[in-house]
């Protein structure tokens, strides 16, 4: 009976007060959170495949070379763990993905260095010491990469790289075909500023000889103090029309050495190397109509082409004195590399094909 005497205005005020109370706000927030979680658990629809052939090819490249910068470090560590090629008591060998930098820098959200402590814990437990880098690969280069389980082993392997005890082999799809088909490029390399409307720096050749304009003979020039010794052995494995696939063995380890020797030394830039396909500008690689047709691209979409350079083989000498045999490491090329080979009608030799199948 007492409730009947309560004014309606008082009841309305009480309801409004409860609706704006912290408890009610928390209830609404919890409901929203539950709804958000339900949405996240719903299976995501597969991206629609474009009907246009060129857009479809672009989507393939974007998906196959997805930016690992967007991944959480824990997820990235799981990706690297899944791609482990070899491990023993001293080293862990991973398959480095495309587009993942080794070290951080401006605009870099995630790099391999950042996830080494997480990867070590995933492999050896929470108290594990972070893994250590033994060498580096360019952000756009894929393939074999060696990590050490402790600092002493890392220094030992790094010294092997410095003293050229490590045998390295790469595969690269190139524009054109070098002449001769097998040889040695022995031309020093240095970094130089490119003066253009978009000023930037590039590695370039600093040859010890130049062609005399008077008698067309080679004459020796003074060595540039900033130039570094750079030697690359190359061999054509297969060629077809406008492209070829090369096996490369860098004897030295100068920054961007293979890319510079192929582009400026042999006149055969690597497919997707937009930086070293031109000297005076930063622009997408210019491809012939035949190459574009085989790849299913148009020139305006050539910027989506990834760099086709893969570290396929690495041979390490015995790391410890009690070891006798060398460690031979092999890594298959990524999906986009193999698809480009197929589209360009390039084939590996029987020995390379056998190694890829048995790995």
Coordinates of C-alpha atoms in Angstrom, one line a residue:
X1 CA 0.0 0.0 0.0
X2 CA 2.9 2.3 0.7
X3 CA 4.2 2.0 -2.8
X4 CA 1.0 3.3 -4.2
X5 CA 1.6 6.6 -2.4
X6 CA 5.1 7.1 -4.1
X7 CA 4.8 9.8 -6.7
X8 CA 5.4 8.8 -10.3
X9 CA 8.0 11.5 -10.7
X10 CA 10.1 9.9 -8.0
X11 CA 10.0 6.5 -9.7
X12 CA 11.1 8.0 -13.0
X13 CA 13.9 9.8 -11.3
X14 CA 15.1 6.6 -9.6
X15 CA 15.1 4.7 -13.0
X16 CA 17.1 7.5 -14.6
X17 CA 19.6 7.4 -11.8
X18 CA 20.1 3.7 -12.1
X19 CA 20.5 3.9 -15.9
X20 CA 23.3 6.4 -15.4
X21 CA 24.9 4.6 -12.5
X22 CA 28.4 2.9 -12.8
X23 CA 26.9 -0.6 -12.4
X24 CA 24.5 0.0 -15.4
X25 CA 27.4 1.4 -17.5
X26 CA 29.5 -1.6 -16.7
X27 CA 26.6 -3.9 -17.7
X28 CA 26.3 -2.2 -21.1
X29 CA 30.0 -2.3 -21.7
X30 CA 30.1 -6.0 -20.9
X31 CA 27.3 -6.6 -23.4
X32 CA 29.1 -4.7 -26.0
X33 CA 32.3 -6.6 -25.3
X34 CA 30.4 -9.9 -25.6
X35 CA 29.0 -8.9 -28.9
X36 CA 32.4 -7.8 -30.2
X37 CA 33.9 -11.2 -29.2
X38 CA 31.1 -13.0 -31.0
X39 CA 31.8 -11.0 -34.2
X40 CA 35.5 -11.8 -34.0
X41 CA 34.8 -15.6 -33.7
X42 CA 32.6 -15.6 -36.8
X43 CA 34.5 -17.1 -39.8
X44 CA 35.8 -14.3 -42.1
X45 CA 34.7 -14.5 -45.7
X46 CA 37.4 -15.2 -48.2
X47 CA 38.5 -12.1 -50.2
X48 CA 36.6 -11.8 -53.4
X49 CA 38.7 -12.9 -56.4
X50 CA 38.7 -10.1 -59.0
X51 CA 37.4 -11.0 -62.4
X52 CA 40.0 -8.8 -64.1
X53 CA 43.1 -10.9 -64.9
X54 CA 45.6 -8.2 -64.0
X55 CA 43.9 -7.3 -60.7
X56 CA 43.8 -11.0 -59.9
X57 CA 47.6 -11.3 -60.5
X58 CA 48.2 -8.2 -58.3
X59 CA 46.1 -9.7 -55.5
X60 CA 48.2 -12.9 -55.7
X61 CA 51.4 -11.0 -55.2
X62 CA 50.0 -8.9 -52.4
X63 CA 48.7 -12.0 -50.6
X64 CA 51.9 -14.1 -51.1
X65 CA 54.2 -11.2 -50.0
X66 CA 51.9 -10.0 -47.2
X67 CA 53.5 -7.5 -44.9
X68 CA 54.7 -9.1 -41.8
X69 CA 54.9 -5.6 -40.3
X70 CA 51.2 -6.0 -39.4
X71 CA 51.6 -9.1 -37.3
X72 CA 51.9 -9.1 -33.6
X73 CA 55.4 -10.2 -32.4
X74 CA 54.0 -13.4 -30.8
X75 CA 52.3 -14.3 -34.1
X76 CA 55.4 -13.5 -36.1
X77 CA 57.5 -15.7 -33.7
X78 CA 55.1 -18.6 -34.5
X79 CA 55.5 -18.0 -38.2
X80 CA 59.3 -18.2 -37.9
X81 CA 59.1 -21.3 -35.7
X82 CA 57.0 -23.0 -38.3
X83 CA 59.6 -22.2 -40.9
X84 CA 62.6 -23.6 -39.0
X85 CA 64.9 -25.5 -41.4
X86 CA 67.4 -27.0 -39.1
X87 CA 68.4 -26.9 -35.4
X88 CA 71.1 -28.4 -33.2
X89 CA 72.7 -27.6 -29.8
X90 CA 74.4 -24.5 -31.3
X91 CA 72.2 -22.9 -34.0
X92 CA 68.7 -22.4 -35.2
X93 CA 68.2 -21.9 -39.0
X94 CA 65.0 -20.2 -40.2
X95 CA 63.4 -19.5 -43.5
X96 CA 63.3 -15.7 -43.6
X97 CA 60.0 -14.4 -45.2
X98 CA 59.7 -11.7 -47.8
X99 CA 59.3 -8.1 -46.6
X100 CA 60.6 -8.7 -43.0
X101 CA 63.6 -6.5 -42.0
X102 CA 66.3 -8.0 -39.8
X103 CA 66.9 -4.8 -37.9
X104 CA 64.4 -2.0 -36.9
X105 CA 64.5 1.5 -38.4
X106 CA 62.3 4.4 -39.4
X107 CA 58.8 3.2 -40.2
X108 CA 59.5 -0.3 -39.1
X109 CA 57.0 -1.7 -36.6
X110 CA 58.4 -5.2 -36.3
X111 CA 61.7 -6.9 -37.2
X112 CA 63.4 -10.2 -36.6
X113 CA 65.5 -8.8 -33.8
X114 CA 62.4 -7.9 -31.9
X115 CA 61.0 -11.5 -31.9
X116 CA 64.2 -13.4 -31.1
X117 CA 63.5 -13.5 -27.3
X118 CA 59.9 -14.7 -28.0
X119 CA 61.1 -17.4 -30.4
X120 CA 63.7 -18.6 -27.9
X121 CA 61.0 -19.0 -25.2
X122 CA 58.8 -20.9 -27.6
X123 CA 61.6 -23.3 -28.4
X124 CA 63.4 -23.7 -25.1
X125 CA 61.1 -22.5 -22.3
X126 CA 60.5 -19.2 -20.5
X127 CA 64.0 -18.9 -19.0
X128 CA 65.8 -19.3 -22.4
X129 CA 68.3 -16.7 -23.5
X130 CA 67.3 -14.7 -26.6
X131 CA 68.6 -16.1 -29.9
X132 CA 71.4 -14.1 -31.6
X133 CA 71.8 -13.0 -35.2
X134 CA 74.8 -14.5 -37.1
X135 CA 74.4 -12.5 -40.3
X136 CA 71.7 -10.5 -42.1
X137 CA 69.6 -10.6 -45.3
X138 CA 67.9 -7.6 -47.0
X139 CA 64.3 -7.0 -46.1
X140 CA 63.2 -8.1 -49.6
X141 CA 65.4 -11.2 -49.7
X142 CA 64.1 -14.6 -48.7
X143 CA 65.7 -17.8 -47.6
X144 CA 68.3 -19.4 -45.2
X145 CA 69.2 -17.4 -42.1
X146 CA 71.3 -18.6 -39.2
X147 CA 70.6 -17.8 -35.5
X148 CA 72.8 -18.8 -32.6
X149 CA 71.7 -20.0 -29.2
X150 CA 74.3 -18.0 -27.3
X151 CA 76.6 -15.0 -27.8
X152 CA 79.8 -17.0 -28.0
X153 CA 78.4 -19.2 -30.8
X154 CA 77.1 -16.1 -32.6
X155 CA 80.6 -14.5 -32.6
X156 CA 82.1 -17.7 -33.9
X157 CA 79.7 -18.0 -36.8
X158 CA 80.0 -14.2 -37.6
X159 CA 83.8 -14.7 -37.8
X160 CA 83.2 -17.5 -40.3
X161 CA 81.2 -15.1 -42.5
X162 CA 83.8 -12.4 -42.2
X163 CA 86.7 -14.7 -43.1
X164 CA 84.7 -16.2 -46.0
X165 CA 84.5 -19.7 -44.6
X166 CA 80.8 -19.9 -45.3
X167 CA 79.6 -21.0 -48.7
X168 CA 76.5 -19.0 -49.8
X169 CA 74.3 -19.6 -52.9
X170 CA 71.4 -17.6 -54.2
X171 CA 68.8 -18.0 -56.9
X172 CA 67.6 -14.9 -58.8
X173 CA 65.2 -14.4 -61.7
X174 CA 66.7 -11.7 -63.9
X175 CA 65.6 -9.5 -66.8
X176 CA 67.7 -10.5 -69.8
X177 CA 70.5 -13.0 -70.1
X178 CA 74.1 -12.3 -69.1
X179 CA 76.9 -12.9 -71.5
X180 CA 78.9 -15.0 -71.0
X181 CA 76.5 -17.4 -69.3
X182 CA 79.0 -18.1 -66.5
X183 CA 81.6 -15.9 -65.0
X184 CA 83.0 -13.8 -62.2
X185 CA 82.1 -10.1 -61.5
X186 CA 85.0 -8.5 -59.7
X187 CA 84.1 -4.8 -59.4
X188 CA 84.3 -2.7 -56.2
X189 CA 81.1 -1.1 -54.9
X190 CA 80.5 2.1 -53.0
X191 CA 77.5 4.2 -51.8
X192 CA 76.7 7.3 -53.7
X193 CA 74.2 10.1 -53.6
X194 CA 71.9 10.3 -56.6
X195 CA 71.1 14.0 -57.4
X196 CA 67.6 14.1 -58.9
X197 CA 64.2 15.6 -58.2
X198 CA 64.0 12.9 -55.5
X199 CA 67.5 12.9 -53.9
X200 CA 68.5 9.5 -52.5
X201 CA 71.5 7.2 -51.9
X202 CA 72.3 4.0 -53.8
X203 CA 75.1 1.5 -54.0
X204 CA 76.9 1.6 -57.3
X205 CA 80.0 0.3 -59.1
X206 CA 83.4 1.9 -58.5
X207 CA 85.5 0.1 -61.2
X208 CA 89.3 0.1 -61.1
X209 CA 89.4 0.5 -64.9
X210 CA 87.7 2.7 -67.5
X211 CA 87.5 2.7 -71.3
X212 CA 89.7 5.4 -72.9
X213 CA 87.7 7.6 -75.2
X214 CA 90.8 8.2 -77.4
X215 CA 92.1 4.7 -78.2
X216 CA 89.2 2.6 -76.7
X217 CA 91.6 0.8 -74.5
X218 CA 91.2 -0.1 -70.8
X219 CA 93.2 2.1 -68.4
X220 CA 93.5 1.8 -64.7
X221 CA 92.1 4.5 -62.5
X222 CA 92.8 5.5 -58.9
X223 CA 90.9 3.4 -56.4
X224 CA 88.1 5.3 -54.6
X225 CA 88.8 5.3 -50.9
X226 CA 85.1 4.6 -50.1
X227 CA 84.9 1.6 -52.5
X228 CA 84.7 -1.9 -51.1
X229 CA 86.0 -5.1 -52.7
X230 CA 83.1 -7.0 -54.2
X231 CA 83.2 -10.3 -56.0
X232 CA 80.3 -12.4 -57.3
X233 CA 80.3 -15.7 -59.1
X234 CA 77.3 -16.4 -61.4
X235 CA 75.9 -19.1 -63.6
X236 CA 72.8 -19.2 -65.8
X237 CA 70.7 -22.2 -64.9
X238 CA 67.9 -21.6 -67.5
X239 CA 66.7 -18.8 -69.8
X240 CA 63.7 -18.2 -72.0
X241 CA 63.0 -15.2 -74.1
X242 CA 63.4 -12.1 -72.0
X243 CA 64.3 -13.6 -68.6
X244 CA 66.7 -16.1 -67.0
X245 CA 67.3 -17.7 -63.7
X246 CA 70.8 -17.5 -62.2
X247 CA 72.7 -19.2 -59.4
X248 CA 74.9 -16.7 -57.6
X249 CA 77.7 -17.1 -55.1
X250 CA 78.8 -13.9 -53.4
X251 CA 82.5 -14.3 -52.5
X252 CA 82.4 -11.1 -50.5
X253 CA 79.5 -9.6 -48.5
X254 CA 79.0 -5.9 -49.5
X255 CA 75.6 -4.3 -49.0
X256 CA 73.3 -5.0 -52.0
X257 CA 76.2 -6.6 -53.8
X258 CA 74.3 -9.2 -55.9
X259 CA 71.7 -6.6 -56.9
X260 CA 74.3 -4.0 -58.0
X261 CA 76.5 -6.5 -59.8
X262 CA 73.6 -7.9 -61.8
X263 CA 72.0 -4.6 -62.6
X264 CA 75.0 -2.4 -63.3
X265 CA 77.7 -5.0 -64.0
X266 CA 75.9 -7.5 -66.2
X267 CA 73.0 -5.3 -67.3
X268 CA 70.5 -7.9 -66.0
X269 CA 68.6 -6.5 -63.0
X270 CA 66.7 -8.8 -60.8
X271 CA 62.9 -9.1 -61.4
X272 CA 61.1 -6.9 -59.0
X273 CA 64.3 -4.8 -58.1
X274 CA 62.7 -1.4 -58.5
X275 CA 65.6 0.3 -56.7
X276 CA 68.4 -0.8 -59.0
X277 CA 66.6 -1.0 -62.4
X278 CA 67.1 2.8 -62.7
X279 CA 69.9 5.0 -61.6
X280 CA 68.6 8.5 -61.6
X281 CA 65.1 7.9 -60.2
X282 CA 63.0 5.8 -57.9
X283 CA 60.3 4.2 -60.0
X284 CA 58.8 0.8 -60.7
X285 CA 60.9 -1.5 -62.9
X286 CA 60.2 -1.1 -66.6
X287 CA 59.4 -4.5 -68.2
X288 CA 59.0 -5.6 -71.8
X289 CA 55.5 -6.3 -73.2
X290 CA 56.5 -10.0 -73.5
X291 CA 57.5 -10.3 -69.9
X292 CA 54.4 -8.4 -68.7
X293 CA 52.2 -10.7 -70.8
X294 CA 53.7 -13.8 -69.3
X295 CA 53.4 -12.5 -65.8
X296 CA 49.8 -11.4 -66.4
X297 CA 50.5 -7.8 -65.5
X298 CA 50.4 -4.3 -66.9
X299 CA 53.2 -1.8 -66.5
X300 CA 51.2 0.4 -64.2
X301 CA 50.9 -2.6 -61.8
X302 CA 54.6 -3.6 -62.0
X303 CA 55.3 -1.9 -58.7
X304 CA 53.6 -4.9 -57.0
X305 CA 56.3 -7.3 -58.2
X306 CA 58.4 -8.5 -55.3
X307 CA 62.2 -8.9 -55.5
X308 CA 63.0 -12.4 -56.8
X309 CA 66.2 -13.0 -54.9
X310 CA 66.4 -16.1 -52.7
X311 CA 69.1 -17.5 -50.4
X312 CA 68.8 -21.1 -51.3
X313 CA 72.0 -22.8 -49.9
X314 CA 74.4 -22.2 -47.0
X315 CA 77.3 -24.4 -46.0
X316 CA 78.9 -23.9 -42.6
X317 CA 82.2 -25.4 -41.5
X318 CA 82.2 -27.3 -38.2
X319 CA 81.3 -24.8 -35.4
X320 CA 82.8 -26.8 -32.6
X321 CA 86.2 -28.6 -32.5
X322 CA 84.4 -31.9 -31.8
X323 CA 82.5 -31.7 -35.1
X324 CA 84.0 -33.0 -38.3
X325 CA 81.3 -32.6 -41.0
X326 CA 80.1 -29.4 -42.6
X327 CA 76.5 -28.3 -42.1
X328 CA 74.6 -28.1 -45.5
X329 CA 71.4 -26.0 -45.3
X330 CA 68.8 -25.7 -48.1
X331 CA 65.6 -23.7 -48.4
X332 CA 63.0 -23.9 -51.1
X333 CA 62.0 -20.6 -52.8
X334 CA 58.7 -18.9 -51.8
X335 CA 55.4 -19.5 -53.6
X336 CA 55.6 -16.2 -55.7
X337 CA 59.1 -17.2 -56.9
X338 CA 58.0 -20.6 -58.1
X339 CA 54.9 -19.2 -59.8
X340 CA 57.0 -16.6 -61.6
X341 CA 59.3 -19.4 -62.8
X342 CA 56.3 -21.3 -64.2
X343 CA 54.8 -18.3 -65.9
X344 CA 58.2 -17.3 -67.5
X345 CA 58.8 -20.9 -68.6
X346 CA 62.1 -21.1 -66.6
X347 CA 63.2 -24.5 -65.2
X348 CA 65.8 -25.6 -62.8
X349 CA 68.3 -28.3 -63.8
X350 CA 67.8 -31.9 -62.8
X351 CA 70.0 -31.6 -59.7
X352 CA 68.2 -28.5 -58.4
X353 CA 64.8 -30.1 -59.0
X354 CA 65.9 -33.2 -57.1
X355 CA 67.1 -31.2 -54.2
X356 CA 63.8 -29.3 -54.0
X357 CA 61.9 -32.6 -54.0
X358 CA 64.0 -34.4 -51.4
X359 CA 64.2 -31.5 -49.0

